[in-house]
C-alpha positions as a printed Julia matrix, in Angstrom:
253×3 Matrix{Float64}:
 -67.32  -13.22  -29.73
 -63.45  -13.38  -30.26
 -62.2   -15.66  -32.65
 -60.56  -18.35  -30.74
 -63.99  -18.97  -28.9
 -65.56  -19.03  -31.92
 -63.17  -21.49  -33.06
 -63.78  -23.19  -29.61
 -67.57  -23.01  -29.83
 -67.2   -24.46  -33.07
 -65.52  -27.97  -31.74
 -67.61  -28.1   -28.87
 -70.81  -27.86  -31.29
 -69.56  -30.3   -33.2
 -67.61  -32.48  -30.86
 -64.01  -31.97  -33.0
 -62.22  -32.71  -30.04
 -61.86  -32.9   -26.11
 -59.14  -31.66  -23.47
 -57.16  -35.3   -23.86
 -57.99  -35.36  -27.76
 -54.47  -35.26  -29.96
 -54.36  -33.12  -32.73
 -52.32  -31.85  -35.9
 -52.44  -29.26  -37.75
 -52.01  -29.74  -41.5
 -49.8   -25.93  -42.32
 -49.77  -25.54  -45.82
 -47.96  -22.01  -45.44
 -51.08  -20.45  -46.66
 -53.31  -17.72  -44.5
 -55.67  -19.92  -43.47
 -53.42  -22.57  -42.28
 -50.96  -20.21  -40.36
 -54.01  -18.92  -38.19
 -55.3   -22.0   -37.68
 -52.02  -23.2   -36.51
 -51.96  -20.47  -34.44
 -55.34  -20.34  -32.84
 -54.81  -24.17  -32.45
 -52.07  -23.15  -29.66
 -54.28  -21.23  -27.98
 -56.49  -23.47  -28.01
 -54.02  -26.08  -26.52
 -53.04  -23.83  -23.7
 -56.81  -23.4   -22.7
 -57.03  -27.22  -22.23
 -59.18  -27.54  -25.61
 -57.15  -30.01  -26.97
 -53.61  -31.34  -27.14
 -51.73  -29.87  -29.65
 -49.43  -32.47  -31.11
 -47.84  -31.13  -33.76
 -47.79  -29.74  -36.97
 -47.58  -31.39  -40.7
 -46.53  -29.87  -43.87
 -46.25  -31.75  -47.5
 -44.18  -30.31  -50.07
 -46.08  -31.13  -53.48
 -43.25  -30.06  -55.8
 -45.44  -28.5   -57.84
 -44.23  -25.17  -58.34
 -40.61  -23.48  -57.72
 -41.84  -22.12  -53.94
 -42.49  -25.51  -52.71
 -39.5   -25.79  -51.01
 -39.91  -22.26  -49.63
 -43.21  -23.22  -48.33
 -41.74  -26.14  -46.53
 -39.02  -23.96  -44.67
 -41.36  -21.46  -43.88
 -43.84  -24.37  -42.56
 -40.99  -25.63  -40.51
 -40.19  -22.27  -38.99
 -43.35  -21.66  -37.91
 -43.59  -24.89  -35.82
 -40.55  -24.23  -34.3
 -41.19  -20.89  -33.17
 -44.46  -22.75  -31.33
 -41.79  -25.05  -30.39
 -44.17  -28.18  -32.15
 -43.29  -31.36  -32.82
 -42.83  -31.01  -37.07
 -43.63  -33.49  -39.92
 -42.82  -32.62  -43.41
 -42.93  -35.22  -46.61
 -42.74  -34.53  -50.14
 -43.85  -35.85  -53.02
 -43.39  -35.65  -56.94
 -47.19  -34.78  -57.46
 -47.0   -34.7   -61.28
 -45.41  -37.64  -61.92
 -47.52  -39.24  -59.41
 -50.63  -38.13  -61.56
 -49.14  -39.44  -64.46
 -48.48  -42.79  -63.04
 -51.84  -43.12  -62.27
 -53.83  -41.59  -64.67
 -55.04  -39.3   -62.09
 -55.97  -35.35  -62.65
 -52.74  -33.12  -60.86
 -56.11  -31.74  -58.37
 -57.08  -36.02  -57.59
 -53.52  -36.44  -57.4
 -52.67  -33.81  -54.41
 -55.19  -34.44  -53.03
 -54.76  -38.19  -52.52
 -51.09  -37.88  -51.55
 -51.87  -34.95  -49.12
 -54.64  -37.11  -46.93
 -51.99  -40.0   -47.28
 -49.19  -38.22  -45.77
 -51.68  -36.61  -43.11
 -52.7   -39.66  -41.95
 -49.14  -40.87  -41.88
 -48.01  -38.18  -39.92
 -51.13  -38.35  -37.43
 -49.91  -41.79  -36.75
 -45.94  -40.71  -35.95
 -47.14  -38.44  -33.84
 -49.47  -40.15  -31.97
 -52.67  -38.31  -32.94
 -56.43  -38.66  -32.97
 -57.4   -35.99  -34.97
 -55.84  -33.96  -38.23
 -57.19  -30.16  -38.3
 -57.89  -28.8   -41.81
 -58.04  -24.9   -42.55
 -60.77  -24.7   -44.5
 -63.58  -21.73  -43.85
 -67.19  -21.15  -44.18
 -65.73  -19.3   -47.59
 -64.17  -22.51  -48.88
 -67.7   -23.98  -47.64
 -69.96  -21.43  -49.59
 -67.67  -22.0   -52.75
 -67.84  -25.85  -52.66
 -71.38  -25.64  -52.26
 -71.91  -23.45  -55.1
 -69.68  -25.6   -56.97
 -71.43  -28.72  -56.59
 -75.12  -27.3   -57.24
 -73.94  -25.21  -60.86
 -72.35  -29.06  -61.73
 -75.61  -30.85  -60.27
 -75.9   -32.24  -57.35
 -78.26  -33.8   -54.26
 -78.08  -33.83  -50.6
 -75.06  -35.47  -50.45
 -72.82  -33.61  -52.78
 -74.89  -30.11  -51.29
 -73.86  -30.98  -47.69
 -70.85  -29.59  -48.71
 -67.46  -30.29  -45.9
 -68.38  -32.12  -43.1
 -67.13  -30.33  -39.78
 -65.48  -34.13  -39.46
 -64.97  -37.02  -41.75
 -63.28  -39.69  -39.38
 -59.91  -38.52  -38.7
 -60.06  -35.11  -40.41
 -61.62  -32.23  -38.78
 -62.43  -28.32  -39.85
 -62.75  -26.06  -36.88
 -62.69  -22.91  -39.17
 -65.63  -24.21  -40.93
 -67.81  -21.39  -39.07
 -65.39  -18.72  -40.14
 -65.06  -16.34  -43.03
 -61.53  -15.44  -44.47
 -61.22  -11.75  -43.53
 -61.64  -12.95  -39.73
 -58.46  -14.59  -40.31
 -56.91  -12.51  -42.28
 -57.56   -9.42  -39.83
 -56.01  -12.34  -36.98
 -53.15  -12.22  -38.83
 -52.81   -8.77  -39.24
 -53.62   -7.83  -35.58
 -50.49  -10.88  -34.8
 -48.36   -9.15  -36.54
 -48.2   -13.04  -38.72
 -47.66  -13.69  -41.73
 -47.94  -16.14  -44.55
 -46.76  -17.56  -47.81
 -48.93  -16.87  -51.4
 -49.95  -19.36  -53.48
 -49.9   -18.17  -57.05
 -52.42  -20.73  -58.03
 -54.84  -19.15  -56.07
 -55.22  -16.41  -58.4
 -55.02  -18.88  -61.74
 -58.57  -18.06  -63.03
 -58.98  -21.29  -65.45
 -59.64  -22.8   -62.1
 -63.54  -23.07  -61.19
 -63.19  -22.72  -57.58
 -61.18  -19.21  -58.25
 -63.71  -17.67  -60.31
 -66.32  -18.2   -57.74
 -64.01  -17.21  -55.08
 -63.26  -14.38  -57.63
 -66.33  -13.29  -59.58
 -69.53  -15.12  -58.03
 -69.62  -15.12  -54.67
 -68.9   -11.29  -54.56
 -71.54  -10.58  -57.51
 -73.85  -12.49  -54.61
 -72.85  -10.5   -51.96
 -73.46   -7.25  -53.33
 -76.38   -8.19  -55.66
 -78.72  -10.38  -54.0
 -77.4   -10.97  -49.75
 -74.29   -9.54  -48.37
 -74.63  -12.82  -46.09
 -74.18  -14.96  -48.89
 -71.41  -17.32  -47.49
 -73.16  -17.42  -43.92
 -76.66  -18.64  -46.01
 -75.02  -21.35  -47.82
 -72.94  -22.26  -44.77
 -75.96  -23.03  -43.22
 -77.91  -24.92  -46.0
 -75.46  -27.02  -46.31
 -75.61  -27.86  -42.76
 -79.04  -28.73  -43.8
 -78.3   -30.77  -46.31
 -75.68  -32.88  -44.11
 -79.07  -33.67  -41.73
 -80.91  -34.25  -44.15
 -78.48  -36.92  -45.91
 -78.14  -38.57  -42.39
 -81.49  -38.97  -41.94
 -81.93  -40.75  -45.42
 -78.9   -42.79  -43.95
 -80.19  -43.98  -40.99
 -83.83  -43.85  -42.72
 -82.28  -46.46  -45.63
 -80.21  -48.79  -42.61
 -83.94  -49.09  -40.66
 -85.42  -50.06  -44.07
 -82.81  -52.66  -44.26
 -82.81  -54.04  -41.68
 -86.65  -54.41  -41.46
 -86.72  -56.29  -44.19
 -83.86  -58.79  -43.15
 -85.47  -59.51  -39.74
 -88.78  -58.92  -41.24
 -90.36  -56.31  -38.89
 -91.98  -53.17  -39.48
 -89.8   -49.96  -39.62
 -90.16  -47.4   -37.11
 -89.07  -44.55  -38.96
């Protein structure tokens, strides 16, 4: 199967999106984001989806960021997209609130997504993350402790946010790029090792791949996929409960 009907199976299996559906594309600058963007194209001129633009947020965390912004920009305009950008002052925004610099991205980034889903009309935001990023967070959550919930891992969609890579691994993209003739902007972060999610990307997950199942990230994809039934079910499950007892029938369950 090529990639962009994976990427295609993907939405449909999940119901990401339909041929009148508006979507952007959140571009970091990073691999991941520039295929997506990409793919996302051809996915508009298949009749997938609409393609409404493309949204990049300049953190100002590091000495790039404005690089990363001008390449984001470029890159929209060579698909000839519509273009968002916003930045904010990410460290003093964690400071202000007492907020980790990781909480504090990551609150302003879904902000200004939203925001921008809003100028431009759209019904969906499309996040870049992979069944690698999946397979870490998962592993993440169950060396910290977790249950059903936190081992669901990303949901596919979470109301306005949606992750049509969420079946692919990294190298698929990677090897898109390459074959494109694309390319993409490093972050340096990525390779800071006091960072959790780095040394699994790093140390664990390939110690599990070549230890134990070279499918490693394909097996936790899918138990967390488990997990994600299995917490709706206790959802719906607890709801029935509920509202048995307020109209005072017996659950049907």
């Amino acid at each position: 199967m090529q990639l962009i009907e994976q990427v295609a199976a993907t939405i449909r299996r999940h119901d990401l999106a339909h041929a009148g559906t508006r979507v952007v594309v959140a571009l970091s600058g990073g691999p991941d984001s520039v295929a997506l963007t990409y793919l996302c194209r051809a996915l508009h001129d298949a009749g997938v989806f609409i393609l409404a633009g493309v949204a990049h947020l300049n953190h100002q965390l590091r000495d790039g960021a404005a690089a990363d912004a001008a390449f984001a920009a470029d890159v929209a305009r060579s698909l000839q997209l519509p273009f968002e950008s916003g930045a904010v002052d990410v460290a003093a925004l964690a400071a202000a609130r007492g907020l980790s610099i990781e909480t504090a991205a990551h609150d302003a980034r879904y902000a200004f997504l939203r925001d921008a889903a809003r100028t431009l009309n759209a019904d969906r935001v499309a996040l870049g993350h992979t069944l690698d990023d999946q397979a870490e967070t998962v592993l993440l959550r169950l060396i910290r402790g977790a249950g059903s919930r936190g081992l669901a891992g990303m949901h596919p969609r979470h109301g306005l946010f949606i992750r049509p890579l969420l079946d692919v691994r990294r190298q698929q993209l990677l090897d898109f790029l390459a074959e494109q003739g694309l390319t993409w902007r490093e972050d340096p972060s990525n390779a800071d090792r006091s960072i959790p999610r780095n040394r699994v990307r790093a140390d664990l997950l390939p110690l599990l791949a070549r230890d134990f199942n070279p499918r490693i990230a394909h097996v936790l994809g899918q138990q967390a996929e488990l997990f994600r039934e299995e917490w709706d079910w206790l959802e719906k499950s607890a709801e029935v409960l509920v509202s048995s007892a307020v109209h005072g029938h017996s659950p049907e369950i």
